[in-house]
Every structure is written in C-alpha cells, then in structure tokens.
Short mmCIF file of C-alpha atoms in Angstrom, two decimals:
data_model
loop_
_atom_site.label_atom_id
_atom_site.label_comp_id
_atom_site.label_asym_id
_atom_site.label_seq_id
_atom_site.Cartn_x
_atom_site.Cartn_y
_atom_site.Cartn_z
CA MET A 1 -38.14 -3.95 -4.61
CA LEU A 2 -40.75 -6.64 -4.01
CA GLN A 3 -44.17 -6.32 -5.60
CA PRO A 4 -46.13 -8.18 -2.79
CA SER A 5 -49.59 -9.44 -2.47
CA PRO A 6 -51.96 -6.97 -0.88
CA ALA A 7 -51.36 -8.93 2.35
CA LEU A 8 -47.85 -7.75 2.72
CA GLY A 9 -48.37 -4.18 1.45
CA SER A 10 -46.26 -2.43 -1.13
CA ARG A 11 -43.41 0.14 -0.97
CA THR A 12 -43.54 0.90 -4.83
CA MET A 13 -45.48 3.87 -5.89
CA PRO A 14 -48.18 3.13 -8.58
CA GLU A 15 -46.80 5.54 -11.08
CA ASP A 16 -43.31 3.90 -10.74
CA ALA A 17 -44.83 0.54 -11.44
CA ALA A 18 -46.82 2.00 -14.44
CA MET A 19 -43.48 3.52 -15.69
CA SER A 20 -41.69 0.09 -15.33
CA SER A 21 -44.33 -1.64 -17.48
CA ALA A 22 -44.38 1.08 -19.89
CA ASN A 23 -40.90 1.34 -20.42
CA ASP A 24 -40.04 -2.46 -20.33
CA PRO A 25 -42.48 -4.31 -22.65
CA SER A 26 -40.96 -7.64 -21.51
CA SER A 27 -42.17 -7.09 -17.98
CA SER A 28 -45.74 -6.59 -18.99
CA SER A 29 -46.38 -9.61 -21.40
CA SER A 30 -45.87 -12.55 -19.19
CA SER A 31 -48.35 -14.72 -21.25
CA SER A 32 -46.11 -14.38 -24.35
CA SER A 33 -42.89 -15.08 -22.53
CA SER A 34 -43.93 -17.62 -19.78
CA ALA A 35 -41.41 -20.10 -21.14
CA ARG A 36 -38.56 -17.64 -20.69
CA LYS A 37 -36.67 -17.53 -17.30
CA ASP A 38 -34.67 -14.78 -16.01
CA ILE A 39 -31.86 -15.33 -13.54
CA VAL A 40 -32.44 -13.07 -10.39
CA HIS A 41 -29.71 -12.66 -7.88
CA VAL A 42 -30.83 -12.61 -4.19
CA GLU A 43 -28.61 -11.75 -1.41
CA VAL A 44 -29.74 -12.99 2.13
CA ARG A 45 -27.89 -11.70 5.10
CA LEU A 46 -28.10 -13.87 8.00
CA ARG A 47 -28.58 -13.20 11.59
CA PRO A 48 -25.44 -14.07 13.97
CA PRO A 49 -25.85 -17.38 15.31
CA HIS A 50 -26.65 -16.36 18.89
CA HIS A 51 -29.81 -14.91 17.71
CA HIS A 52 -31.25 -18.38 17.01
CA HIS A 53 -33.55 -19.53 19.86
CA SER A 54 -36.20 -21.37 18.24
CA SER A 55 -37.19 -25.09 18.54
CA TYR A 56 -35.56 -25.84 15.04
CA HIS A 57 -32.83 -28.55 15.35
CA SER A 58 -29.88 -29.37 13.11
CA SER A 59 -32.14 -31.70 11.13
CA ASP A 60 -34.72 -28.93 10.59
CA TRP A 61 -31.96 -26.92 9.06
CA GLN A 62 -31.30 -29.47 6.41
CA SER A 63 -35.01 -29.81 5.45
CA HIS A 64 -35.75 -26.13 5.81
CA SER A 65 -32.76 -24.55 4.14
CA VAL A 66 -32.70 -20.69 4.27
CA SER A 67 -32.17 -20.44 0.50
CA GLN A 68 -35.31 -22.66 -0.19
CA ARG A 69 -37.49 -20.93 2.31
CA VAL A 70 -36.62 -17.44 0.83
CA GLU A 71 -37.48 -18.59 -2.52
CA LEU A 72 -40.69 -19.99 -1.29
CA PHE A 73 -41.49 -16.77 0.43
CA LEU A 74 -41.01 -14.70 -2.68
CA ARG A 75 -43.13 -16.97 -4.92
CA ARG A 76 -45.88 -17.07 -2.26
CA ASN A 77 -46.09 -13.48 -1.58
CA CYS A 78 -44.85 -11.55 -4.77
CA VAL A 79 -46.30 -11.01 -8.19
CA SER A 80 -43.03 -9.50 -9.29
CA VAL A 81 -39.70 -8.44 -7.87
CA ASP A 82 -37.84 -5.09 -8.35
CA CYS A 83 -34.10 -5.12 -8.43
CA ASP A 84 -31.81 -3.26 -6.23
CA ALA A 85 -33.90 -3.24 -3.17
CA ARG A 86 -33.48 -4.29 0.45
CA PHE A 87 -36.05 -5.70 2.87
CA GLU A 88 -35.90 -6.03 6.58
CA GLY A 89 -37.15 -8.93 8.69
CA LYS A 90 -40.26 -7.36 9.71
CA LEU A 91 -41.80 -8.08 6.24
CA TRP A 92 -41.77 -11.88 6.95
CA ALA A 93 -41.95 -11.74 10.71
CA ASP A 94 -45.63 -12.95 10.89
CA CYS A 95 -45.58 -15.27 7.99
CA ASP A 96 -42.32 -17.36 8.53
CA PRO A 97 -40.80 -17.49 11.97
CA PHE A 98 -38.04 -19.59 10.41
CA LEU A 99 -36.82 -16.76 8.41
CA ALA A 100 -37.68 -14.17 11.09
CA GLU A 101 -35.14 -15.81 13.31
CA ARG A 102 -32.40 -16.34 10.93
CA VAL A 103 -32.71 -13.73 8.19
CA GLU A 104 -31.90 -10.12 8.93
CA SER A 105 -32.35 -8.69 5.38
CA ILE A 106 -33.05 -9.82 1.85
CA ARG A 107 -31.57 -7.95 -1.09
CA VAL A 108 -32.99 -8.44 -4.70
CA ALA A 109 -29.72 -7.47 -6.44
CA GLU A 110 -30.11 -7.75 -10.12
CA ALA A 111 -31.50 -9.74 -13.04
CA ALA A 112 -29.24 -11.28 -15.63
CA SER A 113 -31.25 -9.48 -18.45
CA GLY A 114 -30.79 -6.18 -16.81
CA ARG A 115 -34.42 -5.60 -16.28
CA LEU A 116 -35.36 -3.58 -13.25
CA ARG A 117 -38.72 -5.68 -12.65
CA VAL A 118 -39.15 -9.21 -13.31
CA PRO A 119 -42.71 -11.14 -13.08
CA ILE A 120 -42.46 -13.78 -10.46
CA GLU A 121 -43.18 -16.55 -12.92
CA GLU A 122 -40.35 -15.54 -14.96
CA CYS A 123 -37.73 -15.70 -12.06
CA GLU A 124 -35.12 -18.24 -11.78
CA PHE A 125 -33.64 -17.29 -8.36
CA ARG A 126 -29.99 -17.57 -7.41
CA VAL A 127 -29.97 -17.27 -3.64
CA TYR A 128 -26.67 -16.30 -1.60
CA GLU A 129 -26.55 -16.55 2.04
CA TYR A 130 -23.99 -14.74 3.97
CA GLU A 131 -22.92 -13.44 7.38
CA THR A 132 -20.81 -10.22 8.02
CA VAL A 133 -17.78 -10.16 10.27
CA ASN A 134 -15.79 -7.07 11.72
CA THR A 135 -12.34 -8.44 11.94
CA VAL A 136 -9.64 -6.19 10.66
CA GLU A 137 -5.86 -6.80 11.00
CA GLU A 138 -2.65 -4.99 10.37
CA LEU A 139 0.26 -6.55 8.28
CA SER A 140 3.60 -5.33 9.53
CA ALA A 141 6.38 -5.56 7.10
CA GLY A 142 9.19 -4.77 9.63
CA ASP A 143 12.66 -6.38 9.64
CA PRO A 144 12.10 -9.90 10.82
CA GLU A 145 15.65 -10.07 12.39
CA GLY A 146 14.85 -7.26 14.60
CA GLN A 147 17.57 -4.92 13.34
CA ASP A 148 15.25 -1.96 13.18
CA GLU A 149 13.29 -2.70 16.46
CA GLY A 150 10.52 -0.31 17.01
CA GLN A 151 10.52 0.85 13.35
CA ASP A 152 7.73 -1.65 12.28
CA LEU A 153 5.73 -0.30 9.44
CA MET A 154 2.12 -0.97 9.03
CA ALA A 155 2.21 -2.05 5.29
CA ALA A 156 -1.39 -3.11 4.80
CA THR A 157 -4.62 -3.91 6.46
CA VAL A 158 -6.51 -7.01 6.17
CA SER A 159 -10.33 -7.19 6.41
CA GLU A 160 -12.31 -10.37 6.71
CA LEU A 161 -15.05 -10.60 4.02
CA PRO A 162 -18.05 -10.36 3.92
CA SER A 163 -17.37 -7.20 5.99
CA ASN A 164 -20.00 -5.62 8.01
CA SER A 165 -18.51 -2.12 7.41
CA ILE A 166 -18.64 -2.56 3.66
CA ASP A 167 -22.17 -4.22 3.44
CA GLY A 168 -24.54 -2.02 1.50
CA THR A 169 -21.71 0.19 -0.01
CA TRP A 170 -22.26 -1.35 -3.60
CA GLU A 171 -25.84 0.00 -3.52
CA THR A 172 -24.70 3.62 -2.76
CA LEU A 173 -22.36 3.77 -5.72
CA ILE A 174 -24.00 5.20 -8.67
CA TYR A 175 -22.64 5.59 -12.24
CA GLY A 176 -24.18 6.62 -15.46
CA ASP A 177 -23.60 3.06 -17.04
CA ASP A 178 -23.27 -0.54 -16.45
CA THR A 179 -19.79 -0.14 -14.81
CA LYS A 180 -20.56 -2.09 -11.80
CA GLN A 181 -22.09 -5.04 -13.39
CA ARG A 182 -19.35 -5.15 -16.06
CA LEU A 183 -16.78 -5.39 -13.41
CA LEU A 184 -18.82 -7.94 -11.70
CA ARG A 185 -19.03 -10.10 -14.77
CA TYR A 186 -15.32 -9.85 -15.66
CA VAL A 187 -14.20 -10.96 -12.37
CA GLN A 188 -16.64 -13.90 -12.20
CA SER A 189 -15.53 -14.86 -15.61
CA THR A 190 -11.82 -14.90 -14.75
CA LEU A 191 -12.34 -17.09 -11.80
CA LEU A 192 -14.52 -19.52 -13.92
CA PHE A 193 -11.55 -19.73 -16.44
CA SER A 194 -9.10 -20.46 -13.49
CA ALA A 195 -11.43 -23.02 -11.91
CA MET A 196 -11.76 -24.66 -15.37
CA LYS A 197 -8.01 -24.85 -15.76
CA VAL A 198 -7.91 -22.62 -18.93
CA ASP A 199 -4.28 -22.25 -19.76
CA PHE A 200 -3.56 -18.38 -19.12
CA ASN A 201 -0.73 -18.69 -21.55
CA VAL A 202 -2.94 -19.21 -24.37
CA ILE A 203 -5.99 -17.27 -23.21
CA ASN A 204 -4.23 -14.20 -21.47
CA TRP A 205 -5.73 -12.76 -18.30
CA ASN A 206 -3.92 -11.40 -14.98
CA ARG A 207 -6.98 -10.64 -12.83
CA VAL A 208 -5.72 -7.16 -12.51
CA VAL A 209 -8.25 -4.34 -12.55
CA LEU A 210 -7.24 -0.60 -12.75
CA LEU A 211 -9.98 1.99 -11.91
CA HIS A 212 -8.93 5.55 -12.74
CA GLY A 213 -10.45 9.00 -12.84
CA PRO A 214 -10.73 12.29 -10.78
CA PRO A 215 -10.68 12.12 -6.84
CA GLY A 216 -14.00 11.57 -4.97
CA THR A 217 -15.57 9.37 -7.65
CA GLY A 218 -15.78 6.29 -5.45
CA LYS A 219 -12.93 4.30 -7.02
CA THR A 220 -11.74 2.85 -3.71
CA SER A 221 -15.08 2.24 -2.43
CA LEU A 222 -15.96 0.38 -5.64
CA CYS A 223 -13.08 -1.88 -5.17
CA ARG A 224 -14.08 -2.62 -1.51
CA ALA A 225 -17.69 -3.13 -2.39
CA LEU A 226 -16.68 -5.54 -5.39
CA ALA A 227 -14.55 -7.56 -3.22
CA HIS A 228 -17.31 -7.78 -0.59
CA LYS A 229 -19.99 -8.79 -3.11
CA LEU A 230 -17.69 -11.37 -4.82
CA SER A 231 -17.01 -12.92 -1.49
CA ILE A 232 -20.82 -13.44 -1.20
CA ARG A 233 -21.30 -14.55 -4.72
CA MET A 234 -18.35 -17.11 -4.73
CA ARG A 235 -19.25 -18.82 -1.54
CA HIS A 236 -19.78 -22.04 -3.45
CA GLN A 237 -16.05 -21.91 -4.37
CA PHE A 238 -14.44 -20.12 -1.55
CA SER A 239 -15.57 -20.46 2.18
CA HIS A 240 -14.39 -16.94 3.15
CA GLY A 241 -12.73 -13.83 1.82
CA LYS A 242 -9.86 -11.46 2.78
CA LEU A 243 -9.34 -7.80 1.64
CA VAL A 244 -5.69 -6.71 1.58
CA GLU A 245 -5.26 -2.98 1.39
CA ILE A 246 -1.95 -1.71 0.43
CA ASN A 247 -1.16 1.90 0.84
CA SER A 248 1.35 2.52 -1.78
CA HIS A 249 2.82 5.61 -0.23
CA SER A 250 3.87 3.52 2.97
CA LEU A 251 6.37 1.64 0.57
CA PHE A 252 8.46 4.82 0.42
CA SER A 253 8.35 5.76 4.18
CA LYS A 254 11.23 5.27 6.68
CA TRP A 255 12.02 2.03 5.07
CA PHE A 256 12.92 3.85 1.79
CA SER A 257 16.50 2.68 1.73
CA GLU A 258 15.49 -0.85 1.80
CA SER A 259 11.92 -0.42 0.36
CA GLY A 260 12.61 -3.41 -2.18
CA LYS A 261 13.02 -5.74 0.56
CA LEU A 262 9.89 -4.23 2.34
CA VAL A 263 7.83 -5.06 -0.73
CA GLN A 264 9.22 -8.67 -0.69
CA ARG A 265 8.38 -8.89 3.08
CA LEU A 266 4.85 -7.67 2.50
CA PHE A 267 4.10 -10.01 -0.45
CA ALA A 268 5.61 -12.90 1.64
CA LEU A 269 2.91 -12.34 4.29
CA ILE A 270 0.24 -12.06 1.57
CA ASP A 271 1.61 -15.38 0.28
CA GLU A 272 0.57 -16.93 3.58
CA LEU A 273 -3.02 -15.69 3.06
CA VAL A 274 -3.09 -16.99 -0.48
CA GLU A 275 -1.95 -20.56 0.43
CA ASP A 276 -5.40 -21.09 2.04
CA GLU A 277 -7.06 -22.05 -1.35
CA LYS A 278 -10.56 -21.78 0.37
CA ALA A 279 -9.95 -18.05 0.81
CA PHE A 280 -10.73 -15.49 -2.04
CA VAL A 281 -7.99 -12.77 -1.42
CA VAL A 282 -8.48 -9.37 -3.02
CA ILE A 283 -5.35 -7.07 -3.12
CA LEU A 284 -6.18 -3.44 -3.20
CA ILE A 285 -3.30 -0.96 -4.17
CA ASP A 286 -4.59 2.38 -3.78
CA GLU A 287 -3.09 5.40 -5.73
CA VAL A 288 -0.86 3.09 -7.60
CA GLU A 289 0.54 6.02 -9.66
CA SER A 290 2.66 6.86 -6.63
CA LEU A 291 4.50 3.52 -7.21
CA THR A 292 4.65 3.48 -11.07
CA THR A 293 5.64 7.18 -11.51
CA ALA A 294 8.76 6.68 -9.26
CA ARG A 295 10.37 4.28 -11.99
CA GLN A 296 9.94 7.25 -14.56
CA ALA A 297 11.36 9.64 -12.08
CA ALA A 298 14.29 7.50 -11.40
CA ALA A 299 15.11 6.97 -14.99
CA SER A 300 15.24 10.87 -15.48
CA GLY A 301 17.55 11.18 -12.50
CA THR A 302 14.90 12.85 -10.19
CA GLU A 303 14.38 9.84 -7.86
CA PRO A 304 16.95 7.49 -6.35
CA SER A 305 17.53 4.24 -7.89
CA ASP A 306 15.87 2.41 -5.02
CA ALA A 307 12.53 3.67 -6.45
CA VAL A 308 13.03 1.52 -9.44
CA ARG A 309 13.68 -1.63 -7.28
CA VAL A 310 10.39 -0.80 -5.47
CA VAL A 311 8.41 -0.81 -8.68
CA ASN A 312 10.07 -3.69 -10.25
CA ALA A 313 9.54 -5.86 -6.92
CA VAL A 314 5.83 -4.97 -7.15
CA LEU A 315 5.65 -5.98 -10.72
CA THR A 316 7.31 -9.29 -10.06
CA GLN A 317 5.13 -9.97 -7.16
CA LEU A 318 2.07 -9.34 -9.14
CA ASP A 319 3.25 -11.65 -11.90
CA ARG A 320 3.93 -14.28 -9.38
CA LEU A 321 0.37 -14.17 -8.19
CA LYS A 322 -1.00 -14.64 -11.65
CA SER A 323 -1.05 -18.49 -11.22
CA ARG A 324 -2.95 -18.39 -8.23
CA GLU A 325 -6.83 -19.03 -8.76
CA ASN A 326 -8.00 -17.41 -5.58
CA VAL A 327 -6.49 -13.85 -6.10
CA LEU A 328 -7.85 -10.60 -7.58
CA ILE A 329 -5.81 -7.51 -7.84
CA MET A 330 -7.46 -4.26 -7.94
CA THR A 331 -5.82 -0.92 -8.24
CA THR A 332 -6.83 2.79 -8.35
CA SER A 333 -5.32 6.02 -9.59
CA ASN A 334 -6.21 9.67 -9.66
CA ILE A 335 -3.60 10.33 -12.41
CA SER A 336 -3.98 7.72 -15.00
CA GLY A 337 -1.66 9.48 -17.54
CA SER A 338 1.33 8.99 -15.20
CA ILE A 339 1.11 5.19 -14.60
CA ASP A 340 4.00 3.11 -15.86
CA HIS A 341 3.11 1.37 -19.21
CA ALA A 342 4.43 -1.96 -17.89
CA PHE A 343 1.75 -1.78 -15.21
CA ILE A 344 -1.02 -0.88 -17.55
CA ASP A 345 -0.26 -3.71 -19.95
CA ARG A 346 -0.73 -5.98 -16.89
CA ALA A 347 -4.30 -4.71 -16.17
CA ASP A 348 -7.08 -6.64 -18.03
CA ILE A 349 -9.68 -3.84 -17.32
CA LYS A 350 -8.75 -0.17 -17.48
CA GLN A 351 -12.15 1.37 -16.40
CA TYR A 352 -12.55 5.26 -16.31
CA ILE A 353 -14.65 6.35 -13.24
CA GLY A 354 -15.85 9.84 -14.07
CA LEU A 355 -18.09 12.28 -12.33
CA PRO A 356 -21.52 11.39 -12.10
CA PRO A 357 -23.99 12.50 -14.81
CA PRO A 358 -27.30 14.48 -13.83
CA ALA A 359 -29.34 11.14 -13.39
CA ALA A 360 -26.83 9.68 -11.13
CA ILE A 361 -26.48 13.03 -9.14
CA TYR A 362 -30.30 12.90 -8.67
CA TRP A 363 -30.05 9.25 -7.37
CA ILE A 364 -27.45 10.34 -4.94
CA LEU A 365 -29.24 13.36 -3.55
CA ARG A 366 -32.49 11.35 -3.48
CA SER A 367 -30.95 8.61 -1.52
CA CYS A 368 -29.58 11.19 1.15
CA LEU A 369 -32.98 12.82 1.37
CA ASP A 370 -34.54 9.30 1.81
CA GLU A 371 -32.18 8.55 4.58
CA LEU A 372 -32.88 11.94 6.40
CA MET A 373 -36.70 11.44 6.02
CA ARG A 374 -36.13 7.97 7.26
CA ALA A 375 -34.31 9.32 10.40
CA GLY A 376 -36.86 12.04 11.01
CA VAL A 377 -34.66 14.97 10.20
CA VAL A 378 -36.66 15.98 7.14
CA ALA A 379 -40.38 15.86 6.65
CA HIS A 380 -41.45 13.27 4.48
CA GLU A 381 -42.07 13.89 0.73
CA ILE A 382 -42.62 11.50 -2.10
CA LEU A 383 -39.60 11.54 -4.44
CA TYR A 384 -40.10 9.94 -7.93
CA SER A 385 -37.52 8.29 -9.93
CA TRP A 386 -35.66 10.17 -12.81
CA GLN A 387 -37.21 7.90 -15.33
CA THR A 388 -40.72 8.67 -13.96
CA LEU A 389 -39.99 12.48 -14.29
CA ASP A 390 -38.55 11.86 -17.77
CA ALA A 391 -41.90 10.30 -18.90
CA GLY A 392 -43.96 13.12 -17.44
CA VAL A 393 -46.08 15.53 -19.65
CA GLY A 394 -46.28 19.21 -19.29
CA GLY A 395 -43.48 19.38 -16.61
CA GLY A 396 -40.91 21.95 -15.86
CA VAL A 397 -37.75 21.57 -13.62
CA ASP A 398 -38.68 24.77 -11.82
CA GLY A 399 -41.82 22.93 -10.61
CA GLN A 400 -44.11 25.95 -11.72
CA GLN A 401 -45.27 24.78 -15.13
CA LEU A 402 -46.65 21.36 -14.04
CA GLN A 403 -50.08 20.29 -14.99
CA GLN A 404 -52.47 19.67 -12.17
CA SER A 405 -52.25 16.00 -12.29
CA ASP A 406 -48.31 16.39 -11.79
CA ARG A 407 -48.43 18.71 -8.75
CA ASP A 408 -47.39 15.94 -6.45
CA LYS A 409 -44.12 15.63 -8.28
CA ARG A 410 -43.30 19.18 -7.47
CA ALA A 411 -40.64 18.10 -4.85
CA SER A 412 -39.16 15.74 -7.32
CA TRP A 413 -38.81 18.31 -9.99
CA ARG A 414 -37.20 20.68 -7.63
CA LEU A 415 -34.65 18.05 -6.55
CA ARG A 416 -33.91 17.37 -10.21
CA ALA A 417 -33.20 21.05 -10.96
CA LEU A 418 -30.77 20.94 -8.03
CA ALA A 419 -29.17 17.90 -9.45
CA GLU A 420 -28.70 19.38 -12.90
CA SER A 421 -26.94 22.41 -11.02
CA CYS A 422 -24.62 19.87 -9.37
CA GLN A 423 -22.82 18.83 -12.61
CA GLY A 424 -19.03 18.70 -12.11
CA LEU A 425 -19.16 17.66 -8.52
CA SER A 426 -17.86 14.26 -7.20
CA ALA A 427 -20.10 11.81 -5.32
CA ARG A 428 -17.94 12.40 -2.16
CA THR A 429 -18.92 16.26 -2.47
CA LEU A 430 -22.41 15.42 -3.07
CA ARG A 431 -22.98 13.33 -0.01
CA LYS A 432 -21.37 16.11 2.13
CA LEU A 433 -23.87 18.60 1.10
CA PRO A 434 -26.94 17.56 3.28
CA MET A 435 -24.65 17.85 6.48
CA LEU A 436 -23.13 21.16 5.43
CA ALA A 437 -26.73 22.44 4.61
CA TYR A 438 -28.08 21.56 8.03
CA ALA A 439 -24.99 22.75 9.89
CA ARG A 440 -24.92 26.13 7.96
CA TYR A 441 -28.40 26.96 7.41
CA ILE A 442 -30.78 25.14 9.58
CA SER A 443 -29.09 24.27 13.10
CA ALA A 444 -28.66 27.95 13.90
CA SER A 445 -32.27 28.90 13.15
CA THR A 446 -34.36 26.09 14.62
CA SER A 447 -33.84 22.87 16.74
CA ALA A 448 -37.34 21.65 15.71
CA LEU A 449 -37.35 18.08 13.74
CA PRO A 450 -38.39 17.24 11.20
CA VAL A 451 -37.38 20.19 8.96
CA GLY A 452 -39.72 21.07 6.19
CA PHE A 453 -38.80 19.73 2.98
CA ASP A 454 -38.81 22.97 1.20
CA ALA A 455 -36.74 24.72 3.85
CA PHE A 456 -34.10 21.86 3.70
CA MET A 457 -34.02 22.28 -0.22
CA ASP A 458 -33.35 26.01 0.27
CA ALA A 459 -30.43 25.06 2.57
CA LEU A 460 -29.19 22.48 0.11
CA GLN A 461 -29.16 25.11 -2.72
CA MET A 462 -27.36 27.67 -0.43
CA SER A 463 -24.80 24.92 0.48
CA LEU A 464 -24.24 24.07 -3.19
CA ALA A 465 -23.49 27.69 -3.98
CA ASP A 466 -20.99 27.74 -1.08
CA SER A 467 -19.36 24.60 -2.44
CA LEU A 468 -19.20 25.93 -5.99
CA ARG A 469 -17.73 29.25 -4.74
CA GLU A 470 -15.15 27.54 -2.54
CA ALA A 471 -14.11 25.23 -5.42
CA GLN A 472 -13.82 28.20 -7.75
CA HIS A 473 -11.37 29.89 -5.13
CA ALA A 474 -9.46 26.75 -4.65
CA ALA A 475 -8.95 26.60 -8.52
CA GLU A 476 -7.88 30.09 -8.80
CA GLY A 477 -5.41 29.67 -6.01
CA HIS A 478 -4.02 26.60 -7.44
CA ALA A 479 -3.66 28.30 -10.82
CA GLY A 480 -1.70 31.14 -9.08
CA THR A 481 0.64 28.75 -7.30
CA THR A 482 1.18 26.78 -10.40
CA ALA A 483 1.92 29.86 -12.67
CA GLY A 484 4.77 30.78 -10.06
CA SER A 485 6.11 27.74 -9.02
CA GLY A 486 9.23 27.73 -11.37
CA PRO A 487 11.12 29.86 -13.83
CA ASN A 488 9.11 28.57 -16.67
CA GLY A 489 5.74 28.58 -14.87
CA ALA A 490 5.43 24.88 -15.36
CA GLY A 491 4.67 23.96 -11.69
CA ILE A 492 2.91 20.55 -11.08
CA ASN A 493 0.95 20.56 -14.24
CA GLY A 494 4.06 20.97 -16.21
CA MET A 495 5.79 18.22 -14.45
CA MET A 496 2.93 15.90 -15.06
CA ARG A 497 3.00 16.55 -18.76
CA SER A 498 6.81 16.12 -19.06
#
C-alpha cells in the first residue's frame, strides 16, 4: 500500500503504520540505512490501446515512458510504499494525465528483502508494464488422418498470458509461509540459468514443479497465478506467454486404445507453441496422479498395458522439453503418495500445499468481508491485520475483555475468533462461506442493504457450523462405505496403501 503525502490521502490505518514500524526496525531508521537500497517490484497494468485519446504522439511515448512516470509519481507523492497493495487510476488522475490515460492500476508487489513497508528513499523500483488478454483456445488431439471423424478429443486448453481472468489471483492465495515467493524465485533462477547457457547435465534441473496436498488448497490456482506473474516479470526475455492446461483424465477417455499416440499428438501440438522462442510456455498437468498411478496398476495387472504406454509417453515428452529454455512444467496432485517415483525424481520442487493456518484464514475471511463492504452488501467496519491484533494489550478473542482504547478492534477480534474456529477448512470452502451465510440466513429475513456487520458475522458463524456438520456427515458416510467395500474392508483407503 502507498504511504502518500497528505495531498493524496492514505488508505493505511495509523495503528497499522505504527505496528509496521514497531515490528520492522529497518523501516524506521532511514537515517542509519540511507545507503541501502531495497528492490521493490511494481506491476503496472496498462489500459487497452483504444483508451488512448490524448495529444501525446509516439515521440512523447519515447520521452515519457510509463515505467519512468510511475517511478516519478511514487517518489514525488509517497514517503513509503507498502507491499502487496493495488491502486486504481483515480489516485493519479488529477496529478498526471499521462498515467491516467494509459495506466489502469499499479500494484506494489513485493520487496526483495521481504519487508512489508519500505521508505521511499530506500526503494530501487523494478517496474513491469503489461496488458491482459482474454484469448483461450482448445487443442484437439484427434486423429489427423480422419479415421475417427467426429471423435476429436479436447486434450488441452491454451490461454494467452498475461490473462485477464487470472489477473489478481496471486494476491488472493494466502499461505502460512513464503511458498509463493519461493516458487517465483525458483522459476526465475532456472530461466536465468537457461539464458546463461549453464549446462544442465552438470547443474541438473528439469523446470518441473509438483504441488501436492489436500483438495481445495489452491494448487491449480497457484499454478495459473504463477504462470501469469512470470509472463509479466519475464517480458524483457519473452514477448508473450501461453498457459497449456492438460486434463490428465482426458488421456484415458474414448481414445484409450491408442492413448500413447494421443499423448504424442498432443505434445506435437505443444512443440509448435514452443518453437516460438519469444513465447514463455507453461504446461500445467492437473491431478497428475491419475497418470502416474496407472503404471503401478498396470504392473500389478489391474490396468491394461496401454496405461503404461501413456505414462511412458508423457515422461518421454517431458524429458524432450528439458532442453527448451522457454518451457516450465507445473503439476498438481491430491494424492502425493501415489505418484510414480520416476515422475517425482523429475520434479525439481515438490511443494506441499496444506490447509491454511489461523492467520491465513483470518486474511481470507477479511478479504471476503472487505469485498462485500466495498460492494455495499455489508456495512463498513474497520478490520485490522492479524499482526496488529497480536501486538494489542488486554484483548480477548471474544471481544468482551478489551480495554477501552481497544474497543474499536472488537469487530476484528470477533473475526479472529471465527478464523480460529475454521481450522481444518480449505481456502475453497472458506471463500464459499459468505455466499452460503447470506443465502441461508440473511436473504430470507431482509432485503435491505447493507447488512449490519454483527448480523453478517452471526450468519457466518451459523454457516460455519453447517459446513462443519456437513463435513462430519460426509466423513462418517465415507467411512461406512469404505468399511463395507470389500471382504477385508480395505476399500479405497486400503487400495491406496497397497
């Protein structure tokens, strides 16, 4: 978030600013660190070209580059910048018509040091300009000789990057550690090694990432968001990007009898995309365990040998792509213990994506409430950060034992108590709670908007109880089905362990 001069106003609460300084000594002692610079990454989303109607000509573009004007704007108007904050054009509409016409939003993404707030005099800005597109195509891997006319299989989808539908996803994915930044640094490092012609036979890397963990934790969304962000950050090296999403289940559909050939045809189409060296191509294989477990099952005689050919064909194609400098392969799995060891060995990073911890749950719920307040569905209430509440004195999570000076944090404490009650739920489930709460407990009783904050929190708590109860019933039903699914009661779980 920007820390602007008084003329621009501020969206940061004073106590949050105070906490940032208290928790981050390096941000409050600029005099002692004036010589130090911190790289701050700034992503600038441009307006579509047809929005440009000013008197600026092409020569003006050369002398007034967007990146330079964005940095000039930040240095003139801000005393510090807060990371992971997005700002709309109205903030600079009056002071810089050039930016107002060409820039849709500015996001201060992150600082190399990991600090959340950086004094402006310590910033070394890296500005990335991008425009989003909406192009999505399908790759059909049907028989090119037409022997199976009308049987074309949609083997993959191809999205142009940066993608309008993916833009903003990165910021909504909240984890309890630096998972996102670690993945971003890894991929950028592999691309750097490739660009510098480092011999991958000496320094081994495959540019293969495996994200595994329980369903609903955002693995697929993280892959898409990472591909999108990389296409922005790597614009100096690649002019555009493509995200190829392969549904591994499709490789075992009606083409099963010739599925090995299907894989070859699919990757032949991908090869055509990769041939464009100015394109950064991300291949996403979702639920990769459906491929790799097939080879194990075939070896035990429970699957046809054609399944082995599918897996071997995929592994062979992945190995072929290793020499391509413009390719990244990302995979996801809900059942990591079932993945073939040959595939696991090829993954440079095997990152577990677990259920969100309480602090991440709080952030997710807070972002949902912020959006509902922005839209006018819920009455406005100030919600403080988890760190600010942690640093408070005399508070209680029930909001009843707060000192008088902390009474304004009551809503935040109540949200924190709810977040702590949500442990064990996935991010996907958490983001469904507000809609379920409104549909079940608000819409039937009133149509007046905005809904009071306390009333909506009551509805959220009841919706949470419903979700926990339904999850318990589902678990009990699954346990019963598993216990009676075979003569030895092995069922699905027993099969997965074998």
